[in-house]
Short mmCIF file of C-alpha atoms and ligand atoms in Angstrom, two decimals:
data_model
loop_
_atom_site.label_atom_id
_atom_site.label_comp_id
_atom_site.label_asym_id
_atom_site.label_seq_id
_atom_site.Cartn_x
_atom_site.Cartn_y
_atom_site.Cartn_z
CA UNK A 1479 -165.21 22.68 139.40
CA UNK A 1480 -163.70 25.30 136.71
CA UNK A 1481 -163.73 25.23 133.33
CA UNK A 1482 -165.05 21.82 132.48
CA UNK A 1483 -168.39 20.91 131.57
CA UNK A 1484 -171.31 19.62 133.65
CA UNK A 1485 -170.35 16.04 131.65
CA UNK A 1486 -167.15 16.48 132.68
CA UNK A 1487 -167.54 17.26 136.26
CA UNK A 1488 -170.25 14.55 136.95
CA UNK A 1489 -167.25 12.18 134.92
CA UNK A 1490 -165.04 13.46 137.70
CA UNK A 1491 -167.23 13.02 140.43
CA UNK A 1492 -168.05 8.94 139.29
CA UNK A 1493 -164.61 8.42 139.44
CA UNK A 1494 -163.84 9.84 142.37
CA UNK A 1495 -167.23 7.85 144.27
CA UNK A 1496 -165.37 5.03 142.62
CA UNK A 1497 -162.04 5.46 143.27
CA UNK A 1498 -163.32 5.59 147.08
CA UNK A 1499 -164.71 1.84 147.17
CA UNK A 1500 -161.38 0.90 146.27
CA UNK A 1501 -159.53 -1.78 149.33
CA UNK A 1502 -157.47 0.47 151.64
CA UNK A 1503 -154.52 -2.25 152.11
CA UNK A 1504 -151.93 0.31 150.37
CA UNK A 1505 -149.91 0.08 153.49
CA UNK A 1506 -149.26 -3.40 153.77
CA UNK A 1507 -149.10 -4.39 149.64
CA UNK A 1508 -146.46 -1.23 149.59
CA UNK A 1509 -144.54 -3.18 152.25
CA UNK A 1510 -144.75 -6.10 150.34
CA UNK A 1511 -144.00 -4.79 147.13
CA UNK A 1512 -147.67 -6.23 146.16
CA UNK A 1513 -149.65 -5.69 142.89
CA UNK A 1514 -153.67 -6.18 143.37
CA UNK A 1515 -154.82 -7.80 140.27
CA UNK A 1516 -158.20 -7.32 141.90
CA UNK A 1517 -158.15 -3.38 142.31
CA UNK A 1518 -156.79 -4.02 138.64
CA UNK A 1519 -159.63 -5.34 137.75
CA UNK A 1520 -162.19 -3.23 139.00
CA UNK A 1521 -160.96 -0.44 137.75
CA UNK A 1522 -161.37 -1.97 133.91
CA UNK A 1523 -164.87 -2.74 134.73
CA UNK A 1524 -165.52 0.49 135.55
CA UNK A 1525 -163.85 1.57 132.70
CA UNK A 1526 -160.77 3.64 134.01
CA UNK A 1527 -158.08 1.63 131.54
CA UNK A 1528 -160.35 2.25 128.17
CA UNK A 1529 -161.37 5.42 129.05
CA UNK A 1530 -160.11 7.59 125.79
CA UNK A 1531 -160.10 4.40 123.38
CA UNK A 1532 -163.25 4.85 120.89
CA UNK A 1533 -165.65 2.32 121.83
CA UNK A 1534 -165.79 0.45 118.59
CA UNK A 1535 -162.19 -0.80 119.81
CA UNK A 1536 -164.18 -1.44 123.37
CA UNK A 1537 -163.29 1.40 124.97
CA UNK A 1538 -165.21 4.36 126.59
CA UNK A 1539 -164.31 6.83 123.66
CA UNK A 1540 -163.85 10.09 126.52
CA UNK A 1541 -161.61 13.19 124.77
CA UNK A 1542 -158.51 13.89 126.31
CA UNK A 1543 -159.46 16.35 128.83
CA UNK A 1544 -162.08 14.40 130.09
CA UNK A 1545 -159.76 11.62 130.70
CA UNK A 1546 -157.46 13.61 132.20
CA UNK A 1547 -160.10 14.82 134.94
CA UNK A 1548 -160.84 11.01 135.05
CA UNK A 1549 -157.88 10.17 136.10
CA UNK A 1550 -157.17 12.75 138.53
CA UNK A 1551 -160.25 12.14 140.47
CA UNK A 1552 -158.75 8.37 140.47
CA UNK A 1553 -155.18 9.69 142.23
CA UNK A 1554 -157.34 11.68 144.34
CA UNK A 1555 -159.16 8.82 145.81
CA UNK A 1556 -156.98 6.18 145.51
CA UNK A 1557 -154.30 6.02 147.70
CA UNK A 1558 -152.29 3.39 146.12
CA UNK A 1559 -150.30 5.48 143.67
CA UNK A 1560 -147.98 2.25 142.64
CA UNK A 1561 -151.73 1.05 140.52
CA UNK A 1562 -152.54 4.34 139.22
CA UNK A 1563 -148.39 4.56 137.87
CA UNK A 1564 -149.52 1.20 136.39
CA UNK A 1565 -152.47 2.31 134.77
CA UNK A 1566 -151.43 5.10 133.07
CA UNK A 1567 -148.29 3.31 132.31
CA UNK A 1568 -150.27 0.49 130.05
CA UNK A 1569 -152.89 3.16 129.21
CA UNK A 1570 -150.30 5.33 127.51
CA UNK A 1571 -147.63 3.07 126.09
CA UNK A 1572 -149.66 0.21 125.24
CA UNK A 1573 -153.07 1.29 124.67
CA UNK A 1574 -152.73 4.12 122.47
CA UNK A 1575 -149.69 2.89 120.32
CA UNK A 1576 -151.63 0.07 119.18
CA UNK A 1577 -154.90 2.45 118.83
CA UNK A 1578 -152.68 4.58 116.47
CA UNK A 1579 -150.29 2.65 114.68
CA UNK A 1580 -152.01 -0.88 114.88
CA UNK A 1581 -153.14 -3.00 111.78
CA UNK A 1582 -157.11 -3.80 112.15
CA UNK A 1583 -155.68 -7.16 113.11
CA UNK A 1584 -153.66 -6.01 116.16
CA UNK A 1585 -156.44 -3.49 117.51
CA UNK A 1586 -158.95 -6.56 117.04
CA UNK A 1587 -156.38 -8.82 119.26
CA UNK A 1588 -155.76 -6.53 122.35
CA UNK A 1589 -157.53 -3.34 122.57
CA UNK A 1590 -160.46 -5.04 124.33
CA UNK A 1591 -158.39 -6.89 126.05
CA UNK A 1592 -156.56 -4.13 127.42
CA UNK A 1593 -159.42 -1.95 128.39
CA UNK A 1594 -161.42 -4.25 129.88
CA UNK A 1595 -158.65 -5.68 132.14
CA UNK A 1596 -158.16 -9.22 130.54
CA UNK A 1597 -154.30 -8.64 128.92
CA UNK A 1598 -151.78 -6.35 131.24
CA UNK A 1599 -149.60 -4.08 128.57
CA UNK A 1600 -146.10 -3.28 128.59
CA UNK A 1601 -143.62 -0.96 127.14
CA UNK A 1602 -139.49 -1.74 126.52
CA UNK A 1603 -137.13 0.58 125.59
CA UNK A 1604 -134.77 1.81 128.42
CA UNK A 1605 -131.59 -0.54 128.49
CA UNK A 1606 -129.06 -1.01 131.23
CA UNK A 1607 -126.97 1.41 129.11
CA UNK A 1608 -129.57 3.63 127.18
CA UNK A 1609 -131.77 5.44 129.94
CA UNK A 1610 -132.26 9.09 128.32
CA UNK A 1611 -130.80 8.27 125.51
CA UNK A 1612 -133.01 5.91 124.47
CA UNK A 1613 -132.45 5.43 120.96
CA UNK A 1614 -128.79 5.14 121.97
CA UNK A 1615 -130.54 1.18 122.26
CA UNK A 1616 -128.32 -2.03 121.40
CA UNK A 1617 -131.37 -4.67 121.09
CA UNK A 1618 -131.71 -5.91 117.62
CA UNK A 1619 -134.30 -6.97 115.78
CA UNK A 1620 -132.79 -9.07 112.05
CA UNK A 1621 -135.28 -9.51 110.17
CA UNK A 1622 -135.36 -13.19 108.95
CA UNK A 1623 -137.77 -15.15 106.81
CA UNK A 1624 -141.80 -14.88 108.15
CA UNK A 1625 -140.48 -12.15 110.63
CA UNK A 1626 -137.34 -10.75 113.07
CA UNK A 1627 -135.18 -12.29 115.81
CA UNK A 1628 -135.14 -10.26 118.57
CA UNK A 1629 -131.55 -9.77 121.04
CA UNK A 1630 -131.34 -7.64 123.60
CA UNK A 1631 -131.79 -7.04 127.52
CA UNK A 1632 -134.41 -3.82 128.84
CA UNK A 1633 -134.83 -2.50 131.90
CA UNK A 1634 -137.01 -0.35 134.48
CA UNK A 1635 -140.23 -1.97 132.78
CA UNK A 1636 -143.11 -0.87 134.28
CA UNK A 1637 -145.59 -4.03 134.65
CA UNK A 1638 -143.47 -6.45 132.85
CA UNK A 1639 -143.76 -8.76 135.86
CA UNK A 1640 -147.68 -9.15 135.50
CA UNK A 1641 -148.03 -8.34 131.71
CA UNK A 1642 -149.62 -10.67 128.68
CA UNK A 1643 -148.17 -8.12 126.28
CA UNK A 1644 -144.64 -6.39 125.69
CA UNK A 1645 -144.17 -3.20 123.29
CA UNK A 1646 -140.29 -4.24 122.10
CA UNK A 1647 -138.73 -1.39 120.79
CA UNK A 1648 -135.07 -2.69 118.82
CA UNK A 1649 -133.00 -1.37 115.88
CA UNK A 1650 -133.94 -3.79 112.73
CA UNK A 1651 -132.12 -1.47 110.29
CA UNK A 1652 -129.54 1.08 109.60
CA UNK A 1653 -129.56 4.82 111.01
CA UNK A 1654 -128.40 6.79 114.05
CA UNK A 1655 -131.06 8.06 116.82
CA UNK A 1656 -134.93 7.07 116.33
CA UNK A 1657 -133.97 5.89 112.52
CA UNK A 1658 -133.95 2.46 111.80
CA UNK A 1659 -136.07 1.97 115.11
CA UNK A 1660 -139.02 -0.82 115.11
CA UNK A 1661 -141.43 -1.87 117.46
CA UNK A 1662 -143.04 -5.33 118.14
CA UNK A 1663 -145.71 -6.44 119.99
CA UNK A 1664 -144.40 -10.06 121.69
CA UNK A 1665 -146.50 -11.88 123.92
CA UNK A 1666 -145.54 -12.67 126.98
CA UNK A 1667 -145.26 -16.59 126.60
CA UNK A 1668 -142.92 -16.00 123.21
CA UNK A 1669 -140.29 -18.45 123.25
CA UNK A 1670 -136.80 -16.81 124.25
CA UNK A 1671 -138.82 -14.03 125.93
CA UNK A 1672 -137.89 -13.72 129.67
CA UNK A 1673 -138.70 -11.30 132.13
CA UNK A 1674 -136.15 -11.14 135.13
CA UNK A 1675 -137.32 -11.49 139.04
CA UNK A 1676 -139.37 -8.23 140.22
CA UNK A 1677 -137.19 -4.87 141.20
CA UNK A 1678 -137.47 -3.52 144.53
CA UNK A 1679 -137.44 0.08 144.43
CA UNK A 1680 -138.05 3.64 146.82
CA UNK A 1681 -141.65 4.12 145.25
CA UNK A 1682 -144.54 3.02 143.60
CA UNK A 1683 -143.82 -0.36 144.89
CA UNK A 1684 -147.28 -2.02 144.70
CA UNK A 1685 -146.38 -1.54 140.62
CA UNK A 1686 -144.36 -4.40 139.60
CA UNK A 1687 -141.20 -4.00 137.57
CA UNK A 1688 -138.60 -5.93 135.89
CA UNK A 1689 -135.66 -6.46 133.59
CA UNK A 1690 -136.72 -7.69 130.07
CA UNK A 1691 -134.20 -10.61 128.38
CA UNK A 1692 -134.50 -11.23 124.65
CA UNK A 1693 -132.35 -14.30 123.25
CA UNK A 1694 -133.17 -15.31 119.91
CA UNK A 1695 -136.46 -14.42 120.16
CA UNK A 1696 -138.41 -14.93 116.93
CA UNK A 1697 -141.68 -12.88 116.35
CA UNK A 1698 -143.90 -13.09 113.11
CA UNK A 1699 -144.26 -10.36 110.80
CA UNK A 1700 -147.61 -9.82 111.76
CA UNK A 1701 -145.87 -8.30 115.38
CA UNK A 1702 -144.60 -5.20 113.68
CA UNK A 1703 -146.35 -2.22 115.17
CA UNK A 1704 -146.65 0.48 112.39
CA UNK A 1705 -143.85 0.45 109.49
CA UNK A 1706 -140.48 -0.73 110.08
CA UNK A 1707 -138.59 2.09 111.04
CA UNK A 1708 -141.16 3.76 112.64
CA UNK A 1709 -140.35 3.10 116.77
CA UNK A 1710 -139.24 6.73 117.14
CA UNK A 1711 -142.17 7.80 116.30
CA UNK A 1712 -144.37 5.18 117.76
CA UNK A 1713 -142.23 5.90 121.24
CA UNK A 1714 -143.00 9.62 120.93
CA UNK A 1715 -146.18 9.44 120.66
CA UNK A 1716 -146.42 7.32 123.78
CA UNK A 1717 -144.46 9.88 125.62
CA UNK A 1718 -146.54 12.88 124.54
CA UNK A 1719 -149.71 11.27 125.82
CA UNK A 1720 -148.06 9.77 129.02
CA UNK A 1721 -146.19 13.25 130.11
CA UNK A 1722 -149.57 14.77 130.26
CA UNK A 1723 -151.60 12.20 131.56
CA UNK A 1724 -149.56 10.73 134.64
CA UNK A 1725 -149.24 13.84 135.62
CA UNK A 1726 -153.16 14.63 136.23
CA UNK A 1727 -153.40 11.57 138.68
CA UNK A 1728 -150.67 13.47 140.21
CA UNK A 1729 -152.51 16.21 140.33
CA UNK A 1730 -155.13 14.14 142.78
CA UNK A 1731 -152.67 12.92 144.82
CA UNK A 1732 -151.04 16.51 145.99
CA UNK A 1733 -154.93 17.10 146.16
CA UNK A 1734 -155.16 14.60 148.62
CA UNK A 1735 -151.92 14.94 150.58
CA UNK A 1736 -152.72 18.82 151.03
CA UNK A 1737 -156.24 18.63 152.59
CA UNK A 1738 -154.52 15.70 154.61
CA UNK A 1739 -152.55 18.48 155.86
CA UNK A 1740 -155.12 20.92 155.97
CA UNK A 1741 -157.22 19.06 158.38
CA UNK A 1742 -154.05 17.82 160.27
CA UNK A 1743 -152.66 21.52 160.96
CA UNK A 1744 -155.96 22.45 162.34
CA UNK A 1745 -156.28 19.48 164.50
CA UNK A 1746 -152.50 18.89 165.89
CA UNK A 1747 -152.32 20.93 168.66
CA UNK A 1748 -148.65 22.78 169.91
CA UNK A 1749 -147.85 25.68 172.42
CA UNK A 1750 -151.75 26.04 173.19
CA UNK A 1751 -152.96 26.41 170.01
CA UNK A 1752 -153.06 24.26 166.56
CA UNK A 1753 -150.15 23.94 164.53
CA UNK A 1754 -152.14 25.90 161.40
CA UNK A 1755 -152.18 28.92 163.58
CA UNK A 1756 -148.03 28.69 163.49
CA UNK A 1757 -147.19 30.98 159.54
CA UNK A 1758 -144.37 28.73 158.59
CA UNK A 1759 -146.81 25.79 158.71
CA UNK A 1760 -149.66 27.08 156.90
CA UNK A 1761 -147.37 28.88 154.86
CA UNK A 1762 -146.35 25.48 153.48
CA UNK A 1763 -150.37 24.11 153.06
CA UNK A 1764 -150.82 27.79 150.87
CA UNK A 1765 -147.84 26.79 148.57
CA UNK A 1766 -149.39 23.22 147.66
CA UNK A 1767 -152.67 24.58 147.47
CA UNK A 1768 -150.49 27.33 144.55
CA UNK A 1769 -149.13 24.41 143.40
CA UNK A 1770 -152.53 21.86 143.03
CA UNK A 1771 -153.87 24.40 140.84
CA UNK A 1772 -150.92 25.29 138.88
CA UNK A 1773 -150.86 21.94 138.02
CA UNK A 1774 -154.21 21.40 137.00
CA UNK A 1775 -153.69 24.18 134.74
CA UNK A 1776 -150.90 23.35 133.23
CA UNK A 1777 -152.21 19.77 132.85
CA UNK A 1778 -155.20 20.56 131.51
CA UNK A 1779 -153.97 23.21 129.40
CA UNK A 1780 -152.05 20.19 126.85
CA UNK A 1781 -155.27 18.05 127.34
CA UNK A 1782 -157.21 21.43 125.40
CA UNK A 1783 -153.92 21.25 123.05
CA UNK A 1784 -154.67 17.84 122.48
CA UNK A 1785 -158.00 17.56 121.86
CA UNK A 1786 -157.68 20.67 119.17
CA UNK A 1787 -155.34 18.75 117.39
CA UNK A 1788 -152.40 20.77 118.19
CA UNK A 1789 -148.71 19.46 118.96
CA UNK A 1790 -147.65 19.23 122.73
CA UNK A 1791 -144.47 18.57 122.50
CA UNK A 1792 -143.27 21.79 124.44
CA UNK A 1793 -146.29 21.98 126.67
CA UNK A 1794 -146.29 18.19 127.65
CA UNK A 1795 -142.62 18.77 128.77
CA UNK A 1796 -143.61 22.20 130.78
CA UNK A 1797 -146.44 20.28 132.53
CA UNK A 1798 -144.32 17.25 133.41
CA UNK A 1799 -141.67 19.41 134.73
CA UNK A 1800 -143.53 21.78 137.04
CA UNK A 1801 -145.79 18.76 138.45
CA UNK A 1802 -143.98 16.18 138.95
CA UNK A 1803 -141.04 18.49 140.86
CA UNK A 1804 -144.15 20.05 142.87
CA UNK A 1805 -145.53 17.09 143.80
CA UNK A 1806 -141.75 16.01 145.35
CA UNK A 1807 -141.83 19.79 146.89
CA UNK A 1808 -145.72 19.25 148.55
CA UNK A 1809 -144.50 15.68 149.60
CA UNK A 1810 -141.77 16.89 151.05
CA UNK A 1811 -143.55 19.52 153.04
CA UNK A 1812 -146.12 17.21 154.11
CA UNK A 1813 -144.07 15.32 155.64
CA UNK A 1814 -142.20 18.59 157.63
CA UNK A 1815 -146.14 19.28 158.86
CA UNK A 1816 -146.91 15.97 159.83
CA UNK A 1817 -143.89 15.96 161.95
CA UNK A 1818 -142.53 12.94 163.22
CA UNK A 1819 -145.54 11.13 162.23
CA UNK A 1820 -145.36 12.31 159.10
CA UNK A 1821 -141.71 10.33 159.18
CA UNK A 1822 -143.54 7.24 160.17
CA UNK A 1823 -144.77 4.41 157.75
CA UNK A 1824 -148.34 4.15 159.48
CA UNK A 1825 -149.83 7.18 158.29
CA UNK A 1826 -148.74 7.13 154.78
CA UNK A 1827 -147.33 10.22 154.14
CA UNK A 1828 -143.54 9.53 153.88
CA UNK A 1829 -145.14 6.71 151.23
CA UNK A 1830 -146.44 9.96 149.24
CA UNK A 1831 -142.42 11.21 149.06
CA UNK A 1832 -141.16 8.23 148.21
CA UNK A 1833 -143.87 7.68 145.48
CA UNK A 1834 -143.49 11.42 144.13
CA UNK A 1835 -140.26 11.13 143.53
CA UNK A 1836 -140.31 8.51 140.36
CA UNK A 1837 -141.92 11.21 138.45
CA UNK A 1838 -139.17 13.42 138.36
CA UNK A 1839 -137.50 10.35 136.39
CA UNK A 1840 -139.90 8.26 134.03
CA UNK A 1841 -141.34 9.29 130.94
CA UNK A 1842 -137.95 10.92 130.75
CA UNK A 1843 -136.04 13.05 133.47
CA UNK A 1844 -136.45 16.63 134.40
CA UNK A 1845 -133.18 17.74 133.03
CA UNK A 1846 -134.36 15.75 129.28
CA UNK A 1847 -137.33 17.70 130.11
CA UNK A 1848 -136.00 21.21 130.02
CA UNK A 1849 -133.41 19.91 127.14
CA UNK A 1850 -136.95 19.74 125.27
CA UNK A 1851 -138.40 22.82 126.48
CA UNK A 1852 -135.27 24.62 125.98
CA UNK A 1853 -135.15 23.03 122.23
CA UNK A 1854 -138.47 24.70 121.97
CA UNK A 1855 -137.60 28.23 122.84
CA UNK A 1856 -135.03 27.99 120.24
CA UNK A 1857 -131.94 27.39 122.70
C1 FAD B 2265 -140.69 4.41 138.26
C2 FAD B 2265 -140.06 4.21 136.92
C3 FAD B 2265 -140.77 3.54 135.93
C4 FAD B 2265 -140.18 3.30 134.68
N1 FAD B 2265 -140.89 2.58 133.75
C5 FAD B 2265 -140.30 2.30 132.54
C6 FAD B 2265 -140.99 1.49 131.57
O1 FAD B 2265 -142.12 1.05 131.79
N2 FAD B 2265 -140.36 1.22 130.41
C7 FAD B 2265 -139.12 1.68 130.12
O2 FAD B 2265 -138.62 1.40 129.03
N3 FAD B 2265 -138.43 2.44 131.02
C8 FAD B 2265 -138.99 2.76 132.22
N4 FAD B 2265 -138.31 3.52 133.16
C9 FAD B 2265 -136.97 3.97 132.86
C10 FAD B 2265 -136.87 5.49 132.66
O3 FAD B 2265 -137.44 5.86 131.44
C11 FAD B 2265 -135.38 5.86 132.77
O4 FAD B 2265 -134.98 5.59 134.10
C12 FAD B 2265 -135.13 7.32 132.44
O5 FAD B 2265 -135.37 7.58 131.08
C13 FAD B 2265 -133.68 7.74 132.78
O6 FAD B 2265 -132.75 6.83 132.30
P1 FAD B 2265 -131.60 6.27 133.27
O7 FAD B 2265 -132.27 5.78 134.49
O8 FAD B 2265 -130.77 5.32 132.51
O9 FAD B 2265 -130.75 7.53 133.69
P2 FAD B 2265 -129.58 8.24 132.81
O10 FAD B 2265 -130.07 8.49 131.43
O11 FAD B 2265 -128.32 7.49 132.98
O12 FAD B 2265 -129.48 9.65 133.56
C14 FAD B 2265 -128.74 9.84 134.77
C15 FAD B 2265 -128.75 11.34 135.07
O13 FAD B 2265 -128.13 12.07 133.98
C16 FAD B 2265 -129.03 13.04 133.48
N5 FAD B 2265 -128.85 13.19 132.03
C17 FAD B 2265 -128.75 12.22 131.09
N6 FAD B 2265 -128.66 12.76 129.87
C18 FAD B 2265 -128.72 14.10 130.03
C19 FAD B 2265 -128.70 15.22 129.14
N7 FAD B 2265 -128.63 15.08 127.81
N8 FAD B 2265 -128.80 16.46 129.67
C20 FAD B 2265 -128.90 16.63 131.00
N9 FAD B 2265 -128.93 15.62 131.90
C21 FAD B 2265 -128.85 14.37 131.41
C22 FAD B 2265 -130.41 12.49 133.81
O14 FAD B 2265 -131.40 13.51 133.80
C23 FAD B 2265 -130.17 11.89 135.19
O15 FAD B 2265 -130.22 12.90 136.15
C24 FAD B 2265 -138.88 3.77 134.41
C25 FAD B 2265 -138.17 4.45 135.41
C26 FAD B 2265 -138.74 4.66 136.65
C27 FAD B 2265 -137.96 5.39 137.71
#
């Protein structure tokens, strides 16, 4: 492997030996819009959900880049994108808010919990009517005597059906946009807390998700993540980390899907000869193989950014942008050179389109994503 170090390949290659002993039942749970607690599980103990926490807060203390190559060997040989979405969905906006902006109390209470697969994390901000524009939220957080009454309904939330922890994001105060912004970490159980019945969607389907109801919900003081006021922030930072991130398990998975093709083209047989020996198919297999390692580049490129301190803001957006819309493209064209079979369920590749496509949308869409790249060239 380029660039990395022999620590960092031999991380890779663990994973991905790892990653392989994983159940292969992705057919049938994505069917049955099923979560496996179990693969959940296993993947803690191995260490996959701590793996950039420092290990005082029981994590396995890996920079950024090295996570990054962790988890793209994990979307490489795991086949059940819908956990991996859910992994890097509580890695990102639960995990590393509460490493950054927690109190010693609230890093104490969940981060070991959280790595090593005990508490399930979620993260609430989009609303029925504030998707991109976020802060454009209506939940409310007053604060009252001993802490804040939370209103509000959320929606779109990644793991809320399975989680012991919800990142509420609400206005407690005065301001327009991120100002005047809090967020709150509310357990599950709270008391006017209710999470709605699980959504069925085109994609990532073995990661549950669910609306998010709030009726005079009353959390302690103690729940305030960072200052009040500071959600914006708290929310950006979760987006920086998670633009990059997701996107190197995505990474893996065109990986996968394009020696998938690779050894399908030369095996599939047409007019006498195999279907790889046809331009227009191979042609295709050459254009994700361009785009794997564009993508790895640009992936790892804000993972370097990262780990030198440097903001990512800009490069975070380019990444998410080019992978996430060239993972849809190599999907796409996966299934074109699988043919018909390709357009079956059974051999998993139409499950591939259908899963590439969310990424074109969470962590914010690709047009909010050139707005921010376009922001950054001055524009
Ligand atoms: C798989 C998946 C998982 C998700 N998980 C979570 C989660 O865990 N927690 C959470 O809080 N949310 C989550 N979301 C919600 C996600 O963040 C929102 O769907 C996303 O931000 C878009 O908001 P929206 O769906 O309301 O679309 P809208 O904001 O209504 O956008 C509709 C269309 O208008 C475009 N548009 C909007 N504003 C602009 C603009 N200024 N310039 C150009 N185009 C614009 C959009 O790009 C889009 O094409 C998830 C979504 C998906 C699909």
């Amino acid at each position: 492997m380029e660039w990395v170090t022999p620590e960092q390949a031999e991380h890779y290659e663990s994973v991905l030996g790892f990653a392989r002993t994983l159940p292969r039942d992705t057919l049938e749970r994505d069917r049955e819009e099923m979560f496996s607690r179990e693969a959940w599980n296993r993947c803690a103990e191995f260490g996959i959900q701590g793996m950039p926490i420092p290990a005082e807060f029981g994590g396995g203390g890996a920079d950024v880049v090295t996570t990054m190559l962790g988890l793209e060997a994990l979307g490489y040989g795991c086949d059940d994108a819908g956990l991996v979405f859910s992994i890097n969905a509580h890695m990102w906006t639960s995990e590393v808010p509460i490493w950054t902006f927690g109190t010693a109390q609230q890093r104490e209470r969940w981060l070991a919990g959280l790595c090593d697969g005990r508490f399930i994390g979620c993260h609430t901000i989009t609303e029925p009517g504030a998707g991109s524009d976020a802060f454009g939220m209506k939940s409310t957080a007053k604060p009252v005597p001993g802490g804040f009454v939370l209103n509000g309904s959320k929606t779109f939330i990644t793991n809320a059906p399975v989680a012991d922890l919800l990142i509420v994001f609400a206005r407690s105060g005065e301001g327009i946009g991120p100002y005047g912004i809090s967020a709150f970490l509310v357990e599950a159980a709270t008391k006017g807390l209710t999470v709605g019945g699980q959504l069925d969607k085109m994609g990532l389907r073995t990661s549950p998700m669910a609306e998010v109801f709030l009726e005079d919900c009353f959390v302690p003081s103690e729940a305030l993540l960072g200052g009040e006021g500071q959600g914006g922030e708290i929310f950006q930072t979760s987006m920086r980390w998670e633009r990059a991130c997701i996107m190197a398990s995505q990474v893996g998975t065109m990986r996968r899907t394009m020696e998938a093709c690779v050894t399908y083209a030369r095996e599939r047989r047409q007019f006498g000869k195999p279907i790889a020996k046809f331009e227009s198919v191979s042609d295709k297999i050459a254009n994700m193989k361009v785009a794997v390692d564009a993508a790895r580049a640009l992936v790892l490129r804000v993972g370097w950014l990262m780990d030198h301190g440097r903001d990512t803001m800009v490069e975070a957006a380019v990444a998410k942008t080019f992978v996430s819309e060239a993972a849809v493209r190599t999907h796409l064209d996966a299934v074109q050179v699988f043919g018909g079979y390709g357009y079956m369920t059974e051999y998993g590749i139409e499950r591939g389109l259908r899963d590439a496509v969310g990424g074109t949308i969470y962590s914010g869409t690709s047009e909010i994503q050139r707005r921010i790249i376009a922001r950054g060239l001055g524009l």
